[in-house]
Tab-separated table of C-alpha atoms and ligand atoms in Angstrom:
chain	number	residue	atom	x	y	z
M	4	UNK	CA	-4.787	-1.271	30.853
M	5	UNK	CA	-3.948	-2.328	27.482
M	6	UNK	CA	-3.541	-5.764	27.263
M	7	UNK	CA	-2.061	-5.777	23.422
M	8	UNK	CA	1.171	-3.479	24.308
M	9	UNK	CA	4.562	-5.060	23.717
M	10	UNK	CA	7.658	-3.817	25.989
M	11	UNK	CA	8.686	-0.881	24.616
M	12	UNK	CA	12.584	-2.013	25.062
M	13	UNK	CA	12.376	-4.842	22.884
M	14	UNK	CA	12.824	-4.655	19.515
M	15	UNK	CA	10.055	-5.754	17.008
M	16	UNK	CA	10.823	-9.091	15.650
M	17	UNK	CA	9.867	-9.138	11.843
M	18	UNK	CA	9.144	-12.971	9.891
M	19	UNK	CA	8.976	-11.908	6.245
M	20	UNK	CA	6.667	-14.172	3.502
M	21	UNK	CA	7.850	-14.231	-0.310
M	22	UNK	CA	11.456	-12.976	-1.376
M	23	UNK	CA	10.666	-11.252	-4.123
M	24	UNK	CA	11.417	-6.982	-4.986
M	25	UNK	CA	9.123	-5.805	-3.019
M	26	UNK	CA	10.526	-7.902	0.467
M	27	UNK	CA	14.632	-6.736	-0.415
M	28	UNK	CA	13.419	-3.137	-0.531
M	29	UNK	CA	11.307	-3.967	2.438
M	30	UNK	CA	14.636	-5.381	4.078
M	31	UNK	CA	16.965	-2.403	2.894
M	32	UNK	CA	14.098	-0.120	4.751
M	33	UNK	CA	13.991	-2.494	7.890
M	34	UNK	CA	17.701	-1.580	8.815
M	35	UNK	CA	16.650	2.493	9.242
M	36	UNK	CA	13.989	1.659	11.313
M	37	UNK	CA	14.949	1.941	14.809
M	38	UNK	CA	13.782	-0.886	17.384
M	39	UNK	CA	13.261	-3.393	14.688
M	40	UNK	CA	14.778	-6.467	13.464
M	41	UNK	CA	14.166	-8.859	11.059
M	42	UNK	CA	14.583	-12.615	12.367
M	43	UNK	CA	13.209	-14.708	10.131
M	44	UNK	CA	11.733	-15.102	6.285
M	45	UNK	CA	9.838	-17.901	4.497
M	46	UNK	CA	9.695	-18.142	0.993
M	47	UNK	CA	8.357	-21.242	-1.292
M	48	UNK	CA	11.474	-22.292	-2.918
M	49	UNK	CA	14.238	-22.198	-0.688
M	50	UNK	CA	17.349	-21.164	-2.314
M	51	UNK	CA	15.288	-17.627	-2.730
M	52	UNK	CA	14.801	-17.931	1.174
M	53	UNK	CA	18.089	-18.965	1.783
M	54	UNK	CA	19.802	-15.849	-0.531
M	55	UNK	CA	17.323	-13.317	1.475
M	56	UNK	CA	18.096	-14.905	4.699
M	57	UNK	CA	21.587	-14.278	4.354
M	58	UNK	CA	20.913	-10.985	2.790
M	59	UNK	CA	19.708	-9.434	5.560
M	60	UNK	CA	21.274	-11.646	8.777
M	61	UNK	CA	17.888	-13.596	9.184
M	62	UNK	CA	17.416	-17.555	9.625
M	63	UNK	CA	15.193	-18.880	6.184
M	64	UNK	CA	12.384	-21.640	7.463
M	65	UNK	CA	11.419	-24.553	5.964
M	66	UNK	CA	7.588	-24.042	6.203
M	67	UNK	CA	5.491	-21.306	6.428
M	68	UNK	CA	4.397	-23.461	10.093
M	69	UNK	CA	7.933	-22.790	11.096
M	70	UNK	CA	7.640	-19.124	10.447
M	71	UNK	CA	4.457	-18.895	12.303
M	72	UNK	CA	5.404	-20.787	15.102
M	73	UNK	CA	8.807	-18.846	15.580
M	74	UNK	CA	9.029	-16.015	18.412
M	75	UNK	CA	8.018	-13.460	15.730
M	76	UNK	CA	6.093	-10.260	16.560
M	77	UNK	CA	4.874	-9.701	13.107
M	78	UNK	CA	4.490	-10.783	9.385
M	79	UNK	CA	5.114	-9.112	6.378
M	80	UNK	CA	3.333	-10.429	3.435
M	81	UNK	CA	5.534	-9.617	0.148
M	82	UNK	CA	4.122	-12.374	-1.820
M	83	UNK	CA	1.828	-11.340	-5.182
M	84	UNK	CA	-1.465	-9.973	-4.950
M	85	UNK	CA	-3.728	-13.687	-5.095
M	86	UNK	CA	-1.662	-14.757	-1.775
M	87	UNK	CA	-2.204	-11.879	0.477
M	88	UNK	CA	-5.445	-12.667	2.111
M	89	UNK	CA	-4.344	-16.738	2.544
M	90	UNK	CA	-1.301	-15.510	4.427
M	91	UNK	CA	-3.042	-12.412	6.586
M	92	UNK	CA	-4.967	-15.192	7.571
M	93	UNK	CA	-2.672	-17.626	8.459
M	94	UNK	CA	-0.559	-15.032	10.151
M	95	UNK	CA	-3.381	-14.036	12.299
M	96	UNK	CA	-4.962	-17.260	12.946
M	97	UNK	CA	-1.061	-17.684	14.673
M	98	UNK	CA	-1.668	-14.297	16.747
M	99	UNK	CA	0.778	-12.466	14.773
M	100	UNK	CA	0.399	-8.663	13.914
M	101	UNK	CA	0.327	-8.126	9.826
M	102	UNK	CA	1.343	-5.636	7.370
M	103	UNK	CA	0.419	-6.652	4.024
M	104	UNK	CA	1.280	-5.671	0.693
M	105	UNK	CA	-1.363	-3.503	-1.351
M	106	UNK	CA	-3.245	-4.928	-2.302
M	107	UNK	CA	-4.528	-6.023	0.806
M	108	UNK	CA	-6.750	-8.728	-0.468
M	109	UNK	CA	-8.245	-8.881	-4.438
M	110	UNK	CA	-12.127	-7.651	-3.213
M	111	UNK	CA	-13.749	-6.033	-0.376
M	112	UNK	CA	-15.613	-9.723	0.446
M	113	UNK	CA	-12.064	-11.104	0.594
M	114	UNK	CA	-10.579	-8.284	2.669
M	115	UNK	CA	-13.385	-8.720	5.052
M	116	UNK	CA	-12.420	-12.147	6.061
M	117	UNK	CA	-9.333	-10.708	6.900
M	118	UNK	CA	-10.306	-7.585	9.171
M	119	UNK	CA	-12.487	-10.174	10.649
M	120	UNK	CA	-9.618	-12.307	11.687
M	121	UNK	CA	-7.840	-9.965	12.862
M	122	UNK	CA	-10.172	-8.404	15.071
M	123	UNK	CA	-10.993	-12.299	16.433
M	124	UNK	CA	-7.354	-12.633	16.993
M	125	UNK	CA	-6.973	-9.058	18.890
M	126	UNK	CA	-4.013	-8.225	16.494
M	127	UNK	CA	-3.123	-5.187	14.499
M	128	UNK	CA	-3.593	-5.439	10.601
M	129	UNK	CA	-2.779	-2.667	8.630
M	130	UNK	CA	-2.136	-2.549	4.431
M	131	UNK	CA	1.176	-1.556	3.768
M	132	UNK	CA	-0.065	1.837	1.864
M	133	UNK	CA	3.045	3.835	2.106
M	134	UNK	CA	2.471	7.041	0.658
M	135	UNK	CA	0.997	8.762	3.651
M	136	UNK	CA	3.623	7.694	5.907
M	137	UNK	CA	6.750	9.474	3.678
M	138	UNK	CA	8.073	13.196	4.969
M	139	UNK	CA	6.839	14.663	2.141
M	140	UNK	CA	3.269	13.718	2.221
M	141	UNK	CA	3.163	14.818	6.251
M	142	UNK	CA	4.830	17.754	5.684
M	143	UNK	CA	2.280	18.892	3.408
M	144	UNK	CA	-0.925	17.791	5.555
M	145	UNK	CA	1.481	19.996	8.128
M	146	UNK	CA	1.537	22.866	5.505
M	147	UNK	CA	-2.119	22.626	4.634
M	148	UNK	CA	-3.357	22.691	8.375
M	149	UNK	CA	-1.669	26.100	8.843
M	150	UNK	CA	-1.705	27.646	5.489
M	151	UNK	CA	-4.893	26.139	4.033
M	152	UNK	CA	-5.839	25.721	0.096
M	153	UNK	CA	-9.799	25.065	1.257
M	154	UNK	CA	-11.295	21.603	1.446
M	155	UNK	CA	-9.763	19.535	-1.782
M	156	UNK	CA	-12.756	19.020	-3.884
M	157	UNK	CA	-10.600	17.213	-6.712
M	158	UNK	CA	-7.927	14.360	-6.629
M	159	UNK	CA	-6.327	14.472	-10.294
M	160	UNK	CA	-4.089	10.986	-9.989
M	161	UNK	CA	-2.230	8.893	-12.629
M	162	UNK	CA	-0.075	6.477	-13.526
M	163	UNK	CA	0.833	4.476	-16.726
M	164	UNK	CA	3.791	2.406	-17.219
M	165	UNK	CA	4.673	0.234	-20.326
M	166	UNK	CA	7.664	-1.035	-19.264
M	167	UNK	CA	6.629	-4.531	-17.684
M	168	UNK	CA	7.914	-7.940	-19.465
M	169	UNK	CA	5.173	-9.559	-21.154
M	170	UNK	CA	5.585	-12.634	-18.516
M	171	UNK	CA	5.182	-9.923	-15.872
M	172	UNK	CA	2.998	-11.374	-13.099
M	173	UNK	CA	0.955	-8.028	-13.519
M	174	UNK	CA	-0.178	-9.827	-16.654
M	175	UNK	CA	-1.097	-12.864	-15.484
M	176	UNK	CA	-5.127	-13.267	-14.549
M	177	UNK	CA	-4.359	-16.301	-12.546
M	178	UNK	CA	-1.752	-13.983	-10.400
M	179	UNK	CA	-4.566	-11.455	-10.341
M	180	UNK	CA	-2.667	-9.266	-11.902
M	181	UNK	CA	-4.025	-5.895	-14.225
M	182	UNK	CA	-3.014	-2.037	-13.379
M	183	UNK	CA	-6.315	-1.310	-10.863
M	184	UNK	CA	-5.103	-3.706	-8.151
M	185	UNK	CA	-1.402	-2.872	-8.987
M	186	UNK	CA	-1.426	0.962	-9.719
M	187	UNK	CA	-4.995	2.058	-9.587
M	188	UNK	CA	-5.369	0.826	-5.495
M	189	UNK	CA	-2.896	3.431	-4.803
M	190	UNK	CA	-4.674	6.401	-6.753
M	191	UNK	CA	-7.521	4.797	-4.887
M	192	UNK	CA	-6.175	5.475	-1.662
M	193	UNK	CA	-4.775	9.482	-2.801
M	194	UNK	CA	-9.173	9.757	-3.688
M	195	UNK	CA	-10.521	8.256	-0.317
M	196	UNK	CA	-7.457	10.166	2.004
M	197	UNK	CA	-8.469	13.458	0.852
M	198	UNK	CA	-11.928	13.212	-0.285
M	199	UNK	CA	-13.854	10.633	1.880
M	200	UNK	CA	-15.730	7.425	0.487
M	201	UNK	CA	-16.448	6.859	-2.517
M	202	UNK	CA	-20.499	6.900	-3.615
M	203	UNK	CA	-20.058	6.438	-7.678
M	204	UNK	CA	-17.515	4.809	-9.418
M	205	UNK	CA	-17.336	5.563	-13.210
M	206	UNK	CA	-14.962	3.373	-15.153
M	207	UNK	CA	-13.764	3.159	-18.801
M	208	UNK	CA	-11.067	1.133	-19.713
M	209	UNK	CA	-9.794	-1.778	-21.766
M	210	UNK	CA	-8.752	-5.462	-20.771
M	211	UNK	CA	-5.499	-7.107	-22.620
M	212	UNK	CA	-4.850	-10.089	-24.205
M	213	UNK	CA	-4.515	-11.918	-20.847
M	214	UNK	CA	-7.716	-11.115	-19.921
M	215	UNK	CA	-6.397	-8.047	-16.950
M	216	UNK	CA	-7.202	-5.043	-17.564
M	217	UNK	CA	-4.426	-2.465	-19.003
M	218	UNK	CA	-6.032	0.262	-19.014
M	219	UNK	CA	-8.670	2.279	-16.862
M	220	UNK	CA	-9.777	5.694	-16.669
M	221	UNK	CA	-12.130	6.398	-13.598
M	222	UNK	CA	-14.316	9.251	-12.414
M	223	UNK	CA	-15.713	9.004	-9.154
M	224	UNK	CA	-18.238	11.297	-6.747
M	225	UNK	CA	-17.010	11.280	-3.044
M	226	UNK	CA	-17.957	12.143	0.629
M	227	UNK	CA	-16.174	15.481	-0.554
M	228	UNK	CA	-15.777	16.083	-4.037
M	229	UNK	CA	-14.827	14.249	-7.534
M	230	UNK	CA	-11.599	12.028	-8.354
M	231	UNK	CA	-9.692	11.760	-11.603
M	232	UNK	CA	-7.805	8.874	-11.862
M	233	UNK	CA	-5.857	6.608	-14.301
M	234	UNK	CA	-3.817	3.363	-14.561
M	235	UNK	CA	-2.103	1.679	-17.418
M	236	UNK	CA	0.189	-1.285	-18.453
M	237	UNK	CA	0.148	-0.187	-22.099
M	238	UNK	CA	0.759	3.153	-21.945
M	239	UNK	CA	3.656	5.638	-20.799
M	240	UNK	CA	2.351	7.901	-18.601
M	241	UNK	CA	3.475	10.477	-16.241
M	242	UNK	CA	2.769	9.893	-12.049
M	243	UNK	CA	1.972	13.259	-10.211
M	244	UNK	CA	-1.071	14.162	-8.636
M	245	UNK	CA	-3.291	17.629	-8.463
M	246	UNK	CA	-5.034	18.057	-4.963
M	247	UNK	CA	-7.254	21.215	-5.786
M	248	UNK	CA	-9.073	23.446	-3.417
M	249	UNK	CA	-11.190	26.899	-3.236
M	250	UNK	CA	-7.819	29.019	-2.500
M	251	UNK	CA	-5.284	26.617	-4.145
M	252	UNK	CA	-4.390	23.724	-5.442
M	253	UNK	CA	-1.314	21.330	-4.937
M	254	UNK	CA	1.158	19.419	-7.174
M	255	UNK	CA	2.795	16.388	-5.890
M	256	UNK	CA	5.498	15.821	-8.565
M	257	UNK	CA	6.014	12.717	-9.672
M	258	UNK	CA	6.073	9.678	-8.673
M	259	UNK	CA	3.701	10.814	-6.356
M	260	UNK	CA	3.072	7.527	-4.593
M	261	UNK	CA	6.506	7.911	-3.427
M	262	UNK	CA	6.712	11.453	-2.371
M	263	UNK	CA	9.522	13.878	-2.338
M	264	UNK	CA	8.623	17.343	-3.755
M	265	UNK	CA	5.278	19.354	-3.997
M	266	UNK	CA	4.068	22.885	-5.377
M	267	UNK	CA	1.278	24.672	-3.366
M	268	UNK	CA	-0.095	27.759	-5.773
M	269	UNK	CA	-2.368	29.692	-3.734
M	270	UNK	CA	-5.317	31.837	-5.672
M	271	UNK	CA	-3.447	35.095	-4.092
M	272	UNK	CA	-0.531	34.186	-6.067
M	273	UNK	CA	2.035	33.201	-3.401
M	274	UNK	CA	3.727	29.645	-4.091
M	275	UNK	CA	4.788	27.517	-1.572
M	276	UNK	CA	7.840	24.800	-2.558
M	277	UNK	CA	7.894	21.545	-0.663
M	278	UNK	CA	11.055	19.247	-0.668
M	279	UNK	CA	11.750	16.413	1.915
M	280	UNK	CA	13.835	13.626	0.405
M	281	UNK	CA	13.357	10.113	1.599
M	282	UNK	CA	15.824	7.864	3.129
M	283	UNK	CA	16.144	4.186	2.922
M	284	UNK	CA	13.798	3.639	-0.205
M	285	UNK	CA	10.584	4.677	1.658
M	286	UNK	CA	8.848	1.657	3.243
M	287	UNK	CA	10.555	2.535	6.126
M	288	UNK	CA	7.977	5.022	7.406
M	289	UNK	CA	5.199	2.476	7.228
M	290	UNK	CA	7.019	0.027	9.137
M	291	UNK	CA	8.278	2.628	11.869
M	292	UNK	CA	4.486	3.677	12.048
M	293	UNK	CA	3.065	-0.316	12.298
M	294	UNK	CA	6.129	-0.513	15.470
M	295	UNK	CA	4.938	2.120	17.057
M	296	UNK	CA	1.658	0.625	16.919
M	297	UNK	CA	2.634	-2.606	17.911
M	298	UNK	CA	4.271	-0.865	21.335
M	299	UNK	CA	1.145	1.062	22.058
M	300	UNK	CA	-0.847	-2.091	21.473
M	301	UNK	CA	-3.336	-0.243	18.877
M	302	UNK	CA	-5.381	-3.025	16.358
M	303	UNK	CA	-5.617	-0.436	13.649
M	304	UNK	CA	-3.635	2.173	12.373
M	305	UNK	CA	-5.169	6.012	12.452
M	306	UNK	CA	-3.457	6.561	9.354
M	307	UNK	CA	-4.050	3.583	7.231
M	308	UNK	CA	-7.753	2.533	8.535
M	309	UNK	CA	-9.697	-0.543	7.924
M	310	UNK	CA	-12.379	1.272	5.921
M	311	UNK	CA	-9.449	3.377	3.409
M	312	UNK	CA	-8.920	-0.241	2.368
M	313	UNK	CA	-12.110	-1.568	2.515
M	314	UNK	CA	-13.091	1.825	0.430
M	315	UNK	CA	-10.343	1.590	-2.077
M	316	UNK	CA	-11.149	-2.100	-2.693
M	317	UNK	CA	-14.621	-1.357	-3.341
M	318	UNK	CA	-13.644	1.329	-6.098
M	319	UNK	CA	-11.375	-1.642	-7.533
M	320	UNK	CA	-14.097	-3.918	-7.541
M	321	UNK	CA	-16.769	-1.219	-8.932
M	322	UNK	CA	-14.134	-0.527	-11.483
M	323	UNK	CA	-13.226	-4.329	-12.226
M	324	UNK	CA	-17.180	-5.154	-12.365
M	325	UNK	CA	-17.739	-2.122	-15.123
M	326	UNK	CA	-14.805	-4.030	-17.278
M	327	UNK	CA	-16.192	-7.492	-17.216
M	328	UNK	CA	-12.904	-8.321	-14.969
M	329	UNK	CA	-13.780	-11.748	-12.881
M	330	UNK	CA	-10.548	-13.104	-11.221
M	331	UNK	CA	-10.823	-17.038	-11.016
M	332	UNK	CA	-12.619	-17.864	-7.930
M	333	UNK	CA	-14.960	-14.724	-8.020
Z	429	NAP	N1	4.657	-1.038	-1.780
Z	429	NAP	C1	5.335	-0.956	-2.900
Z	429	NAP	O1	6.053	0.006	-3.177
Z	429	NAP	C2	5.279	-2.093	-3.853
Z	429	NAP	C3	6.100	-2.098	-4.990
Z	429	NAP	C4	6.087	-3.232	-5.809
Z	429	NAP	C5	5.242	-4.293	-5.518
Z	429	NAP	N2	4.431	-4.230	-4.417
Z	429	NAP	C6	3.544	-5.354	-4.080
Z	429	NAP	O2	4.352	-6.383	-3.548
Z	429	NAP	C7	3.864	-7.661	-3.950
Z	429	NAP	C8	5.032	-8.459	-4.512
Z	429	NAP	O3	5.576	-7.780	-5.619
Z	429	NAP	P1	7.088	-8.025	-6.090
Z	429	NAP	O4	7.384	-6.984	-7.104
Z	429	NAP	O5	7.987	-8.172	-4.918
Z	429	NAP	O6	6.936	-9.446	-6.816
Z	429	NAP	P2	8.077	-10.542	-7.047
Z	429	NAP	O7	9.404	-9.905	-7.197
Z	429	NAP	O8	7.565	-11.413	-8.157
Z	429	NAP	O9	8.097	-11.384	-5.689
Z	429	NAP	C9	6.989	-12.124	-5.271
Z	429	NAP	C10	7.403	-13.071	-4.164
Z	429	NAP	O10	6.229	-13.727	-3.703
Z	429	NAP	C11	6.389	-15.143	-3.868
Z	429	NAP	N3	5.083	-15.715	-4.180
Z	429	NAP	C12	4.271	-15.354	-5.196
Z	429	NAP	N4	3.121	-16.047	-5.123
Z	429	NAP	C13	3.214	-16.838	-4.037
Z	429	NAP	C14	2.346	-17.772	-3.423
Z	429	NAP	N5	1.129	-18.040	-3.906
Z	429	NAP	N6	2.757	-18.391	-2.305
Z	429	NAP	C15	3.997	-18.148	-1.803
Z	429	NAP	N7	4.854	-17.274	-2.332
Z	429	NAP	C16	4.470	-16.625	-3.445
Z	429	NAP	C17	7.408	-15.318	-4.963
Z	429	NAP	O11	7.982	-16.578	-4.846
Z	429	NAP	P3	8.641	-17.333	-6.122
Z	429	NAP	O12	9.949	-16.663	-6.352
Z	429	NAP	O13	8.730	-18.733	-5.656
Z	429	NAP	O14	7.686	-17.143	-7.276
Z	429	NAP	C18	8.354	-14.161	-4.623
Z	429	NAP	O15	9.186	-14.495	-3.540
Z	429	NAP	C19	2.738	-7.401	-4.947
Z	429	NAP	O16	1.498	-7.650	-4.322
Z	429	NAP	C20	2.854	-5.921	-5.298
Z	429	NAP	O17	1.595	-5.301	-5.460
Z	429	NAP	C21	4.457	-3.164	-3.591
């Protein structure tokens, strides 16, 4: 029997933490997902609550204490990057289930405490990684399984964008900001879903006048075979990926980490075309996936493990380490 499972007829109550981009899209996606609702949102200053509350039909809390103690199922953490593990925690420590921004927690020690908690608290944690979740990106592990390029021995990823405010938060070394734990944690995850752990992380890269690094170029062995990735705050780059095999290789076109199109060319000269829009700005897959796991009363998600993030952390932290990057605290 399995003690964790929610009745399958209600729907999933959702208490949102922070206000910010990331939690409207969030909202926008909420509404496509079937069997979910969201009830209730806490954000430090309250007009921002308040304005998102009434947004998206939910009641804004005074306190974080209020959220946790509402009749919530589970949390969404949308606050930045130096808040996530406090809140996992908090959330947890309350017996809620918790999907949490990437990424999950600033280092592996940090994320640690967290998968700790949540496996003393019996609730499901998962990082809200949502690239593998989109149409796209299951179409093609679809594709792959019946029409196979080989084992991918090379994950080509990238991403460079120069179009953030100086008094961007990704800036800020206080906020623990810097392109690896914004950009790079997702290239992280492309390397460790395709190619297994990482064993060596080789990093060169350059730290800004903040003090977070803006640029980083890493090579890295795996389980399976080598990864090529980049991020950059300084730089305009381009964001598709190369997935390369013995009898093929693919292209995800860009932006990869939010997946709509890829090209399969196979070494016998046949090309395969991929296209599966997206609907309601994409996190709604991840949070249709973390439902369903809610209902079936699973702690973990198949898809998104435990040890991806602890794996992709660690490659943020080798990286970080190679670049002389120490957040506060550290
Ligand atoms: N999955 C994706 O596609 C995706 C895309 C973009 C960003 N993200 C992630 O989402 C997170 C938020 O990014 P964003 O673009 O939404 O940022 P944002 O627009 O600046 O919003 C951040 C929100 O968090 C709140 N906040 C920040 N620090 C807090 C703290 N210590 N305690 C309580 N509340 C705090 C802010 O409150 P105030 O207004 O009071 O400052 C604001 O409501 C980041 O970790 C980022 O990596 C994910």
């Amino acid at each position: 029997m399995n003690h964790n499972a929610t009745n399958s007829e209600a729907p999933v109550r959702w208490g949102i933490v922070g206000a910010g981009n990331i939690a409207r899209r969030f909202g926008q996606g909420l509404a496509h997902v079937p069997g979910a609702r969201m009830t209730q949102v806490w954000s430090r200053r309250a007009p921002a609550a308040v304005a998102y509350a009434r947004q998206f039909g939910a009641n804004a809390c005074a306190s974080l204490e209020a959220l946790l103690a509402s009749d919530i199922d589970a949390v969404y953490i949308a606050t930045l990057h130096d808040s996530h593990a406090h809140y996992a925690l908090a959330a947890l420590a309350a017996g809620k289930h918790v999907l949490c921004e990437k990424p999950a927690a600033i280092n592996a020690r940090q994320l640690e405490r967290v998968l700790a908690a949540a496996s003393d608290a019996q609730r499901l944690f998962m990082e809200a990684m949502k690239p593998p979740f989109y149409p796209l990106y299951r179409k093609l592990r679809e594709h792959l399984a019946s029409d196979p390029v080989g084992e991918v021995g090379l994950v080509r990823a990238g991403c460079a964008t120069a179009s953030a405010r100086a008094d961007h938060p990704v800036f800020s070394f206080d906020h623990t900001g810097g392109a690896l734990l914004d950009i790079g944690i997702y290239e992280a995850f492309l390397a460790v879903d395709w190619l297994g752990a990482p064993l060596d992380v080789q990093t060169i890269g350059r730290l800004g006048p903040t003090g977070v690094d803006t640029f980083a170029s890493l090579n890295c062995r795996h389980e399976r075979g080598i990864a090529q990735l980049f991020c950059g705050l300084d730089l305009q780059g381009r964001g598709d990926a190369l997935l390369a095999g013995p009898l093929g290789c693919v292209t995800i076109h860009e932006n990869w980490w939010n997946p709509a199109r890829a090209t399969i060319r196979y070494v016998d000269g046949r090309i395969a075309e991929l296209d599966e829009p997206f609907e309601g700005g994409g996190l709604n897959y991840e949070t249709a996936h973390f439902c369903e796991l809610i209902r079936a009363g699973a702690l973990e998600s198949p898809v998104m493990t435990h040890a991806k993030s602890l794996q992709m952390i660690s490659m943020m932290d080798s990286a970080r380490a190679t670049l002389g990057l120490r957040y506060a605290g550290e």
